[in-house]
XYZ file of C-alpha atoms in Angstrom:
375
model
C -19.986 23.400 -14.917
C -18.238 20.065 -14.357
C -14.451 20.267 -14.052
C -13.791 17.205 -16.210
C -16.639 17.760 -18.636
C -16.299 18.558 -22.329
C -18.148 21.928 -22.080
C -15.591 23.374 -19.652
C -12.681 22.126 -21.743
C -14.168 23.725 -24.875
C -14.627 26.954 -22.931
C -10.946 27.021 -21.945
C -9.940 26.380 -25.571
C -12.115 29.277 -26.779
C -10.779 31.624 -24.106
C -7.205 31.404 -25.419
C -7.749 32.999 -28.871
C -10.389 35.346 -27.426
C -7.947 36.663 -24.814
C -5.287 37.190 -27.507
C -7.781 38.946 -29.794
C -8.928 41.216 -26.969
C -5.319 42.088 -26.106
C -4.485 42.915 -29.732
C -7.629 44.992 -30.148
C -7.107 47.121 -27.050
C -3.281 47.247 -27.153
C -3.116 50.505 -29.072
C -6.280 51.967 -27.568
C -5.019 52.311 -24.008
C -5.063 55.962 -22.907
C -3.604 57.800 -19.959
C -0.180 58.273 -18.391
C 2.639 55.945 -19.425
C 2.553 53.906 -16.157
C -1.180 53.253 -16.730
C -0.514 52.085 -20.282
C 2.259 49.743 -19.138
C 0.124 48.327 -16.340
C -2.902 47.837 -18.622
C -0.835 46.010 -21.233
C 0.789 43.909 -18.551
C -2.682 42.850 -17.351
C -3.571 41.844 -20.924
C -0.442 39.717 -21.211
C -1.061 38.059 -17.853
C -4.678 37.330 -18.804
C -3.529 35.661 -22.028
C -1.048 33.561 -20.087
C -3.676 32.567 -17.519
C -6.067 31.346 -20.199
C -3.291 29.321 -21.855
C -2.175 27.770 -18.565
C -5.802 27.013 -17.666
C -6.347 25.220 -20.970
C -3.204 23.099 -20.485
C -4.173 22.283 -16.899
C -7.640 21.137 -17.970
C -6.120 19.016 -20.762
C -3.714 17.347 -18.321
C -6.389 16.894 -15.671
C -8.849 15.398 -18.135
C -6.186 13.024 -19.438
C -5.076 11.866 -15.990
C -8.233 12.537 -13.927
C -6.179 13.925 -11.056
C -9.055 16.010 -9.716
C -12.561 14.727 -10.296
C -14.469 17.802 -9.139
C -14.115 21.467 -8.257
C -14.255 20.570 -4.558
C -11.317 18.201 -4.992
C -9.319 20.845 -6.839
C -10.055 23.632 -4.364
C -9.797 21.423 -1.281
C -13.323 22.358 -0.186
C -14.764 18.835 -0.193
C -15.161 16.930 3.053
C -16.700 13.484 2.854
C -16.513 12.636 6.549
C -20.010 12.575 8.057
C -18.896 11.136 11.396
C -15.954 9.322 12.992
C -17.500 6.427 14.927
C -15.478 3.840 16.815
C -14.675 1.024 14.394
C -15.167 -2.552 15.667
C -11.918 -4.462 15.920
C -10.816 -7.007 13.340
C -10.224 -10.583 14.301
C -7.043 -10.086 16.417
C -5.195 -12.893 14.658
C -6.095 -11.550 11.262
C -7.402 -14.939 10.195
C -10.156 -15.516 7.675
C -13.604 -16.113 9.103
C -16.762 -17.469 7.576
C -18.072 -14.983 5.025
C -14.792 -13.121 4.977
C -15.495 -11.217 8.206
C -16.805 -8.308 6.167
C -20.105 -7.582 7.898
C -22.122 -4.434 8.349
C -25.024 -3.656 10.708
C -27.592 -3.687 7.912
C -27.884 -4.713 4.278
C -26.686 -1.914 2.016
C -28.859 -1.733 -1.111
C -27.823 0.975 -3.571
C -29.078 2.671 -6.712
C -26.577 2.833 -9.577
C -26.357 5.224 -12.498
C -23.886 6.401 -15.095
C -20.634 8.168 -14.251
C -21.360 11.170 -16.507
C -17.718 11.551 -17.451
C -16.769 11.334 -21.141
C -13.443 9.716 -20.223
C -15.114 6.787 -18.437
C -16.684 3.913 -20.433
C -20.473 3.819 -20.412
C -20.644 0.365 -18.818
C -19.106 1.628 -15.569
C -21.727 2.181 -12.852
C -21.669 4.755 -10.061
C -23.365 4.976 -6.692
C -23.193 7.347 -3.723
C -22.461 5.320 -0.610
C -22.961 6.361 3.010
C -20.499 4.276 4.984
C -22.225 2.694 7.961
C -19.042 1.551 9.683
C -16.667 4.367 8.727
C -18.907 7.433 8.666
C -17.451 8.326 5.252
C -19.683 9.277 2.315
C -18.496 9.095 -1.273
C -18.949 7.711 -4.740
C -18.021 4.167 -5.692
C -17.527 3.109 -9.318
C -18.194 -0.489 -10.305
C -17.605 -2.483 -13.478
C -18.823 -6.040 -13.957
C -17.068 -8.487 -16.305
C -18.680 -9.722 -19.546
C -19.502 -13.079 -17.923
C -21.580 -11.389 -15.220
C -24.669 -11.007 -17.445
C -24.124 -14.268 -19.303
C -26.975 -16.716 -18.463
C -24.383 -19.483 -18.172
C -22.945 -17.654 -15.136
C -26.241 -16.693 -13.460
C -25.481 -18.824 -10.401
C -21.811 -17.875 -10.183
C -20.200 -15.512 -7.710
C -17.310 -13.400 -8.934
C -13.928 -12.371 -7.514
C -13.390 -8.688 -6.766
C -10.518 -6.224 -7.082
C -10.628 -2.838 -5.385
C -8.756 -0.188 -7.382
C -7.146 2.670 -5.450
C -5.987 5.847 -7.240
C -2.979 7.918 -6.302
C -3.081 11.205 -4.386
C -4.643 13.429 -5.444
C -6.720 11.126 -7.566
C -10.210 10.443 -8.796
C -12.292 7.297 -8.508
C -12.547 7.506 -12.312
C -8.814 7.324 -13.045
C -8.464 3.552 -13.265
C -11.291 3.380 -15.821
C -10.752 6.643 -17.678
C -6.948 6.956 -17.804
C -5.557 3.478 -17.153
C -8.400 1.987 -19.269
C -8.551 -1.002 -16.933
C -11.960 -2.315 -18.021
C -11.323 -1.725 -21.721
C -7.978 -3.524 -21.546
C -9.218 -6.449 -19.473
C -12.564 -7.126 -21.143
C -11.104 -8.951 -24.178
C -8.625 -10.819 -21.958
C -11.511 -12.007 -19.780
C -13.438 -13.123 -22.856
C -10.364 -15.061 -24.008
C -9.947 -16.681 -20.585
C -6.538 -15.101 -19.978
C -7.794 -13.027 -17.030
C -10.332 -14.102 -14.420
C -13.704 -12.287 -14.566
C -13.098 -9.816 -11.760
C -15.613 -7.260 -10.598
C -13.642 -3.999 -10.554
C -14.437 -1.466 -7.835
C -12.964 2.007 -7.386
C -14.039 4.022 -4.323
C -13.366 7.676 -3.583
C -10.211 7.980 -1.483
C -9.846 11.774 -1.528
C -12.186 12.221 1.429
C -10.709 15.097 3.438
C -10.746 18.787 2.596
C -7.879 21.287 2.759
C -5.669 19.066 0.573
C -5.089 16.442 3.251
C -4.308 12.808 2.480
C -5.953 10.275 4.797
C -3.592 7.558 3.574
C -6.297 4.836 3.733
C -5.921 4.924 7.519
C -8.255 5.189 10.494
C -7.100 8.369 12.224
C -8.754 8.804 15.650
C -11.158 11.728 15.729
C -10.422 12.616 12.100
C -11.444 9.933 9.615
C -11.971 6.179 9.223
C -10.413 5.855 5.771
C -9.301 2.239 6.318
C -12.784 1.110 7.371
C -14.285 2.906 4.366
C -12.139 0.937 1.897
C -11.961 -2.421 3.686
C -15.430 -2.676 5.245
C -18.079 -0.334 3.880
C -17.183 -0.666 0.213
C -16.786 -4.490 0.239
C -20.035 -4.914 2.174
C -21.897 -2.767 -0.326
C -20.474 -4.782 -3.223
C -21.530 -8.075 -1.665
C -25.010 -6.735 -0.936
C -25.591 -5.520 -4.494
C -23.613 -7.874 -6.739
C -22.893 -11.583 -7.021
C -19.522 -11.091 -5.390
C -17.705 -13.957 -3.719
C -17.512 -13.183 0.023
C -14.401 -15.274 0.657
C -11.208 -13.293 1.287
C -9.517 -15.823 -0.997
C -11.373 -14.135 -3.876
C -10.595 -10.497 -3.096
C -7.612 -8.324 -4.052
C -6.679 -4.670 -3.868
C -4.539 -2.725 -6.346
C -3.149 0.794 -6.464
C -0.579 3.076 -8.034
C 1.607 5.725 -6.360
C -0.046 6.667 -3.035
C -2.725 4.110 -3.872
C 0.021 1.493 -4.167
C 1.006 2.219 -0.575
C -2.648 1.709 0.389
C -2.882 -1.573 -1.501
C 0.228 -3.073 0.076
C -0.608 -1.843 3.556
C -4.279 -2.841 3.566
C -3.744 -6.291 2.086
C -1.075 -7.103 4.673
C -3.044 -5.581 7.549
C -6.264 -7.375 6.557
C -5.460 -10.893 5.334
C -8.961 -11.798 6.533
C -10.265 -9.560 3.735
C -7.736 -9.807 0.879
C -5.770 -12.592 -0.759
C -3.559 -10.369 -2.899
C -2.256 -6.833 -3.272
C -0.824 -4.990 -6.275
C 1.489 -2.037 -5.722
C 2.659 0.012 -8.712
C 5.378 2.608 -7.964
C 4.436 2.868 -4.317
C 6.292 3.579 -1.094
C 6.472 2.099 2.403
C 6.933 5.218 4.518
C 3.709 7.305 4.606
C 5.882 10.348 5.240
C 6.941 10.314 1.594
C 3.616 11.982 0.793
C 3.885 15.599 2.047
C 0.104 15.948 2.519
C -0.238 12.679 4.441
C -1.703 13.125 7.928
C -0.341 9.669 8.772
C 3.163 10.783 7.869
C 2.928 13.662 10.340
C 2.145 11.373 13.301
C 5.097 9.324 14.563
C 3.040 6.362 15.837
C 0.716 6.197 12.844
C 3.654 6.570 10.487
C 5.406 3.578 12.009
C 2.261 1.443 12.327
C 1.236 2.002 8.695
C 4.557 1.103 7.123
C 4.003 -2.259 5.348
C 7.455 -3.475 6.394
C 6.567 -2.909 10.052
C 3.213 -4.625 9.543
C 5.072 -7.716 8.335
C 7.640 -7.588 11.118
C 5.071 -7.224 13.912
C 2.462 -9.686 12.616
C 1.847 -12.554 15.042
C 1.470 -14.837 12.048
C 2.800 -14.036 8.562
C -0.248 -13.052 6.499
C -1.358 -15.358 3.698
C -1.119 -12.622 1.075
C 0.575 -12.481 -2.319
C 1.998 -9.118 -3.335
C 3.007 -7.910 -6.770
C 5.211 -4.854 -6.354
C 6.757 -2.869 -9.169
C 8.972 0.168 -9.060
C 11.816 1.914 -10.787
C 15.095 2.593 -9.042
C 14.485 5.590 -6.822
C 10.734 5.209 -7.321
C 9.528 2.176 -5.396
C 12.200 -0.376 -6.285
C 14.070 -0.068 -2.996
C 10.792 -0.165 -1.025
C 9.793 -3.324 -2.877
C 13.116 -4.959 -1.980
C 12.587 -4.086 1.692
C 9.172 -5.719 1.671
C 10.483 -8.814 -0.053
C 13.257 -9.109 2.541
C 10.778 -8.826 5.422
C 8.306 -11.381 4.030
C 8.059 -14.899 5.446
C 5.918 -17.757 4.169
C 3.025 -17.857 3.504
C 3.507 -14.197 2.507
C 4.742 -14.016 -1.080
C 6.262 -10.893 -2.609
C 6.996 -10.730 -6.320
C 9.091 -7.741 -7.324
C 9.315 -6.374 -10.842
C 11.555 -3.519 -11.830
C 9.803 -0.963 -14.003
C 11.352 1.611 -16.294
C 9.819 4.941 -17.044
C 8.568 8.062 -15.305
C 6.056 8.150 -12.449
C 3.023 8.569 -14.722
C -0.242 6.881 -15.622
C 1.221 5.942 -19.014
C 3.590 3.537 -17.258
C 0.893 1.932 -15.101
C -1.586 1.710 -17.977
C 0.844 -0.477 -19.939
C 1.275 -2.765 -16.930
C -2.431 -3.502 -16.435
C -2.721 -6.646 -18.651
C 0.362 -8.345 -17.229
C -0.496 -7.493 -13.643
C -4.001 -8.965 -13.944
C -2.670 -12.079 -15.629
C -0.405 -12.488 -12.579
C -3.419 -11.943 -10.307
C -5.373 -14.611 -12.192
C -2.667 -17.067 -11.166
C -3.386 -16.176 -7.532
C -7.166 -15.875 -7.820
C -8.116 -18.042 -10.805
C -11.454 -18.216 -12.567
C -13.870 -20.796 -11.160
């Protein structure tokens, strides 16, 4: 039974009154010595509490799509098929013809529905086997209303990769933040550019380990999965503009760290990055493997990426955070940036929740349209 499906949620709701009814029915029927009676009744109480807690957990998980599957919840999923050596980027990090996002072979995919009641029906899903990274996982794609309009049949569209937090599901941006539902009318009104929205799986290691969107030698090529395999698949299957000037990456929480880091590290792939309540130091995530390695931790701090870049990357960043929750990190990035790098900082108010980021979606994408306008 699917973790985020309606049947399992209904089951947890039914279990609560059933457990209470069972406890009431058997409460006075327990026989035996007094210790046995006490223990039996204690078990009944605990069972009632477990069913109530389970129901609340499922409600919260369904609302926020923190865990997308049982494997994600239990830490038993491992989406790393192999860890091949990843070809180097252009050393200078400069844009090349075609965006320098090339794969050994054309990646043609079959797409179906997401089969999640929280996700809109016009979101497509495919299972991708990463040729460069060795990572396998689902990728969710939404195309703008203009995509199927005959007037746009010869047009190529800009793309935004959407990265969830940790733990997080590839469905969260669509199901909880309602990104496609919020942006569709704005795109139809011309207020937001017609972006193709792409959300790949980023929870790719088992045992509750965070790969931090990083290539970790011998462990996982999480960077190559997001920045090479997924973009190549999108360009092979959709009318996506291959120029890095037409690509952006956005994330919240741990995904915000990924968005800032990857956009700055790969200016030959992305023109803009959006970071909502993120952090610079990977060590702020307790489950981060990057944070546990001194060299990786330093190399994957966006501030250090800016400071050590041979040429300041031509990337525009939108970074939001509340005081004590990303604001100070945003200020550090802004202080380290040199033209043509642009960092716009916005102070947010509110708790570290999807409700905050959901409200920010329209404004953030209107800002992005100023960087990557409609054509």
